[in-house]
PDB file of C-alpha atoms in Angstrom:
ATOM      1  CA  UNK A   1      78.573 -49.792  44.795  1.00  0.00           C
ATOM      2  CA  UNK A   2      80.918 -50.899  47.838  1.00  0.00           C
ATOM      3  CA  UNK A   3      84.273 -49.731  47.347  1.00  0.00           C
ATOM      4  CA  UNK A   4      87.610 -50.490  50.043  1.00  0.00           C
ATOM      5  CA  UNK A   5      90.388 -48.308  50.759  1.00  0.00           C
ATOM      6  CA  UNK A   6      93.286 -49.603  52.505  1.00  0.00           C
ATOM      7  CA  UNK A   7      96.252 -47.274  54.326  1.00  0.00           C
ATOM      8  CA  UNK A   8      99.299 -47.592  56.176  1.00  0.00           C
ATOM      9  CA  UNK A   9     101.744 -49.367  54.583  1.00  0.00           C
ATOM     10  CA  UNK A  10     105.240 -48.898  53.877  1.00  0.00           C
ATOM     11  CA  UNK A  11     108.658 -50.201  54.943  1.00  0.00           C
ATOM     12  CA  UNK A  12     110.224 -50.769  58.295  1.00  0.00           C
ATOM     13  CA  UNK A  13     112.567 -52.454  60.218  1.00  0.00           C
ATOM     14  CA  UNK A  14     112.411 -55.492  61.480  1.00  0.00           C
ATOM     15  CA  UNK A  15     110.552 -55.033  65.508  1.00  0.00           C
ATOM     16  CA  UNK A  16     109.409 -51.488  64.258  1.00  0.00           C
ATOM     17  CA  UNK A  17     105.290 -51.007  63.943  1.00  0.00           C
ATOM     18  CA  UNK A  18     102.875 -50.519  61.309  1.00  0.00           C
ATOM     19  CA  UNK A  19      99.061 -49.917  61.498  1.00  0.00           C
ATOM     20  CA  UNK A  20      97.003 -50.520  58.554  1.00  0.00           C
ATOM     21  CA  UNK A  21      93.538 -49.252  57.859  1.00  0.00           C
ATOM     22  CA  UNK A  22      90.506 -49.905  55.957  1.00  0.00           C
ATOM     23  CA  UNK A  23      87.464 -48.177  55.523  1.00  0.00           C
ATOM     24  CA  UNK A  24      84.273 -49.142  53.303  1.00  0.00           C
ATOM     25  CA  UNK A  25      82.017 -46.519  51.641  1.00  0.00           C
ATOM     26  CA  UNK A  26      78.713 -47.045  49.521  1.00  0.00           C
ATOM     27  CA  UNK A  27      75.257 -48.231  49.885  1.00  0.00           C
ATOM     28  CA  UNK A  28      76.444 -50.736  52.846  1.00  0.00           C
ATOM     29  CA  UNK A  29      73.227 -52.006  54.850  1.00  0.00           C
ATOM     30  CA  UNK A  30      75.562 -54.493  57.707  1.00  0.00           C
ATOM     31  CA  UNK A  31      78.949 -55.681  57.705  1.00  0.00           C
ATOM     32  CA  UNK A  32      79.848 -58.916  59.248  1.00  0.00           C
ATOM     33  CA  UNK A  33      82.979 -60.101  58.691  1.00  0.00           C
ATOM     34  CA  UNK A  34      86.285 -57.942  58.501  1.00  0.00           C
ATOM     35  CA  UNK A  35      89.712 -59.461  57.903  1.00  0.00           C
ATOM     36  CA  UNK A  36      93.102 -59.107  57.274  1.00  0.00           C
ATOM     37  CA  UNK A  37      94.925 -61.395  54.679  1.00  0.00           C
ATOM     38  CA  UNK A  38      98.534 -61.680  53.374  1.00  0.00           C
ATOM     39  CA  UNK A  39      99.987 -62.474  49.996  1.00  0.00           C
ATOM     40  CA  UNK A  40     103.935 -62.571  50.024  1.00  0.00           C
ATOM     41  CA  UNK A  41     105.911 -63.256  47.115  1.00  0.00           C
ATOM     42  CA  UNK A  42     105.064 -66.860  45.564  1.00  0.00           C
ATOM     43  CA  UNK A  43     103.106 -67.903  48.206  1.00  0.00           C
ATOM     44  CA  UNK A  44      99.406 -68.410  48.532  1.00  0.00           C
ATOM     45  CA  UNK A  45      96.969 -65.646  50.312  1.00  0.00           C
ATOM     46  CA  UNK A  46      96.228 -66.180  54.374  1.00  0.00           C
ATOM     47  CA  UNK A  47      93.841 -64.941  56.400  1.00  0.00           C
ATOM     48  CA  UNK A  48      96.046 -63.161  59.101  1.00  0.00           C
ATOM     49  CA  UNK A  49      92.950 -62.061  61.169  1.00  0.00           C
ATOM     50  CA  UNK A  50      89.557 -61.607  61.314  1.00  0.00           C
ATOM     51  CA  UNK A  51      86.829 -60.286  63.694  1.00  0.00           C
ATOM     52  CA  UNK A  52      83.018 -60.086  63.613  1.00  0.00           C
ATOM     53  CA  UNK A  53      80.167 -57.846  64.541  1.00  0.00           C
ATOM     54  CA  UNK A  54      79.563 -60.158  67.516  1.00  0.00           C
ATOM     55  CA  UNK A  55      83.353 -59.154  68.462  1.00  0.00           C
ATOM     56  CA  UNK A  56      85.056 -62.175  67.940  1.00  0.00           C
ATOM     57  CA  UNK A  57      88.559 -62.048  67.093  1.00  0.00           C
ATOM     58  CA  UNK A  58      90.896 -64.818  65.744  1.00  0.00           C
ATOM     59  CA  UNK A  59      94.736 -64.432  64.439  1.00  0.00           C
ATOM     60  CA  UNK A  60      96.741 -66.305  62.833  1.00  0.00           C
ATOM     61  CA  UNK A  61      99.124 -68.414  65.058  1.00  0.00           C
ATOM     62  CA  UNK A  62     102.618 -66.205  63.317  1.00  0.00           C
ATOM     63  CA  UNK A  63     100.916 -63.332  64.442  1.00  0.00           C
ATOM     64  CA  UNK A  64      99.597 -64.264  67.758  1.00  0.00           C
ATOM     65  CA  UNK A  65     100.748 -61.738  70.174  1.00  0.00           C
ATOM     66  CA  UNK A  66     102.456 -59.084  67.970  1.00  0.00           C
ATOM     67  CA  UNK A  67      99.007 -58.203  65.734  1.00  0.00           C
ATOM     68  CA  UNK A  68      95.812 -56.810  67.153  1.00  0.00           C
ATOM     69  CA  UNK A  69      92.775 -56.258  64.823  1.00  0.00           C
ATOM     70  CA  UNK A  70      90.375 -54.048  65.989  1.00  0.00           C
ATOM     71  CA  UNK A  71      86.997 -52.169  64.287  1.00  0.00           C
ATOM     72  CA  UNK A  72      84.766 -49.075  64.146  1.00  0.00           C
ATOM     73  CA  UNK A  73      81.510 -49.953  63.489  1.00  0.00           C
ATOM     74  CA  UNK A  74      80.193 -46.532  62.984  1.00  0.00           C
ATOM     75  CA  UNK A  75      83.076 -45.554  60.715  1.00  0.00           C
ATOM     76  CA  UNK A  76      82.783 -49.178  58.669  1.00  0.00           C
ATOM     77  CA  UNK A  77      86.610 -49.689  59.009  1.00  0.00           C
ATOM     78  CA  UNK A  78      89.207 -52.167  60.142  1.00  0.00           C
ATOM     79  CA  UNK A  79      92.396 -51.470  61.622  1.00  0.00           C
ATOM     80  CA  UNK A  80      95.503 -53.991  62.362  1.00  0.00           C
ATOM     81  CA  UNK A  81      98.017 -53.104  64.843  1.00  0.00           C
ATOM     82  CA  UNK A  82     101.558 -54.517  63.688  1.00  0.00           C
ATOM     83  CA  UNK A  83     103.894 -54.582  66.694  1.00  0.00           C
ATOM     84  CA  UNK A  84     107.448 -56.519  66.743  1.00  0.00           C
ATOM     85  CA  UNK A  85     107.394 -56.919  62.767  1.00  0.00           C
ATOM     86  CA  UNK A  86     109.693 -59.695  61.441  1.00  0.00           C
ATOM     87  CA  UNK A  87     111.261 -59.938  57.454  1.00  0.00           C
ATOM     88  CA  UNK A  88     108.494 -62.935  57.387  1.00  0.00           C
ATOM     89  CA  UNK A  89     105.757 -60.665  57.852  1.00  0.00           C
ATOM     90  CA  UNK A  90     106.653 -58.798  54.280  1.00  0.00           C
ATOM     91  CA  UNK A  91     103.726 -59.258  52.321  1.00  0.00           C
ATOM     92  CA  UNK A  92     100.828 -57.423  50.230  1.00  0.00           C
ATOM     93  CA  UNK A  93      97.903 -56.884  53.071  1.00  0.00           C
ATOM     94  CA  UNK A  94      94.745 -57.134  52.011  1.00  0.00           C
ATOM     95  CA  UNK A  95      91.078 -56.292  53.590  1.00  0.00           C
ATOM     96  CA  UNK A  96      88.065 -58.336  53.101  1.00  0.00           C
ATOM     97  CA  UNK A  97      84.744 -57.354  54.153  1.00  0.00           C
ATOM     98  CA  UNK A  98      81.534 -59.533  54.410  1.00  0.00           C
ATOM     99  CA  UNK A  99      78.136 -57.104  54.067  1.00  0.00           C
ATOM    100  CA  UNK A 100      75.253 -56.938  53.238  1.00  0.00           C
ATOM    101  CA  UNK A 101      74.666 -53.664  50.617  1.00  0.00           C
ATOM    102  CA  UNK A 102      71.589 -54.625  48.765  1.00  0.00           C
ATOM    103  CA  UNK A 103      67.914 -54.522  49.911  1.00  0.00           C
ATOM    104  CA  UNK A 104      65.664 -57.803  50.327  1.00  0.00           C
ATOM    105  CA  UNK A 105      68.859 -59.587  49.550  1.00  0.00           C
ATOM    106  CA  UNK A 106      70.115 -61.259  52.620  1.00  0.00           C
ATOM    107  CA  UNK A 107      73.616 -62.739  51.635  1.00  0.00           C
ATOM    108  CA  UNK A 108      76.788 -61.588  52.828  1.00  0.00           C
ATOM    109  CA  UNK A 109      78.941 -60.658  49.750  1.00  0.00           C
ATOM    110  CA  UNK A 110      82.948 -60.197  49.531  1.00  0.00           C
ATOM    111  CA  UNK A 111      84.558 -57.367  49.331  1.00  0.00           C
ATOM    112  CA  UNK A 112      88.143 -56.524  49.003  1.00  0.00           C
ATOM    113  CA  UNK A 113      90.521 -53.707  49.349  1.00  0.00           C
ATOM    114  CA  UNK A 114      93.592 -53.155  46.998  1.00  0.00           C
ATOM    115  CA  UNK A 115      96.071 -54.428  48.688  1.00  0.00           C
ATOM    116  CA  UNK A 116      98.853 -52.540  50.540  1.00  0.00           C
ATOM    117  CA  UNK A 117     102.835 -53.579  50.372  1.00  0.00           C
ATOM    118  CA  UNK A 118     104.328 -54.231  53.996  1.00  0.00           C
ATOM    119  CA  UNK A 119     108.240 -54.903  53.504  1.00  0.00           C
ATOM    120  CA  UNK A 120     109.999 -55.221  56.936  1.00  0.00           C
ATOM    121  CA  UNK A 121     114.012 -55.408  56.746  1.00  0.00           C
ATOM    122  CA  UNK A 122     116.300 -57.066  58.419  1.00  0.00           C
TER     123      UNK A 122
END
């Protein structure tokens, strides 16, 4: 079993900083892909950013200069830096993880933390 814990949430004014992070623990062979998606309040989830074991990083263009997403390999966690936070970037944050955790079976599964509740004020 694979199981995600997110941290780091919380509430903060708006172009104050948050970091969130996310850590995976089990029987976890590789990891891939890790992300970052948003769910605020009526809207649809969005991948916010992502980056892969080959280090590739991507954001989302709200976020472009004012996130950075960054990972630990040996610790099999995910971090995102939130700088310059606006109200718009209020939102449940959640982690997704692609890995590999069983033997002789080669796919890349999803995984997903709990969610954590960013609320930025105004």
């Amino acid at each position: 079993q694979v199981q995600l814990v997110e941290s780091g949430g919380g509430l903060v004014q708006a172009g104050g900083s948050l970091r969130l992070s996310c850590s995976a623990s089990g029987n976890i062979l590789r990891i891939n892909a890790m992300d970052w998606y948003r769910q605020a309040a009526g809207k649809q989830r969005e991948l916010v950013a992502g980056t892969t074991s080959d280090g590739r990083t991507n954001y989302a263009d709200s976020v472009k200069g004012r996130f950075t997403i960054s990972r630990d390999n040996a610790k099999n966690t995910v971090y995102l830096q939130m700088n310059n936070l606006e109200p718009e970037d209020t939102a449940v944050y959640y982690c997704h993880f692609g890995l590999r955790s069983r033997p002789y079976y080669s796919v890349y599964e999803d995984y997903w933390g709990q969610g954590t509740q960013v609320t930025v004020s105004s």
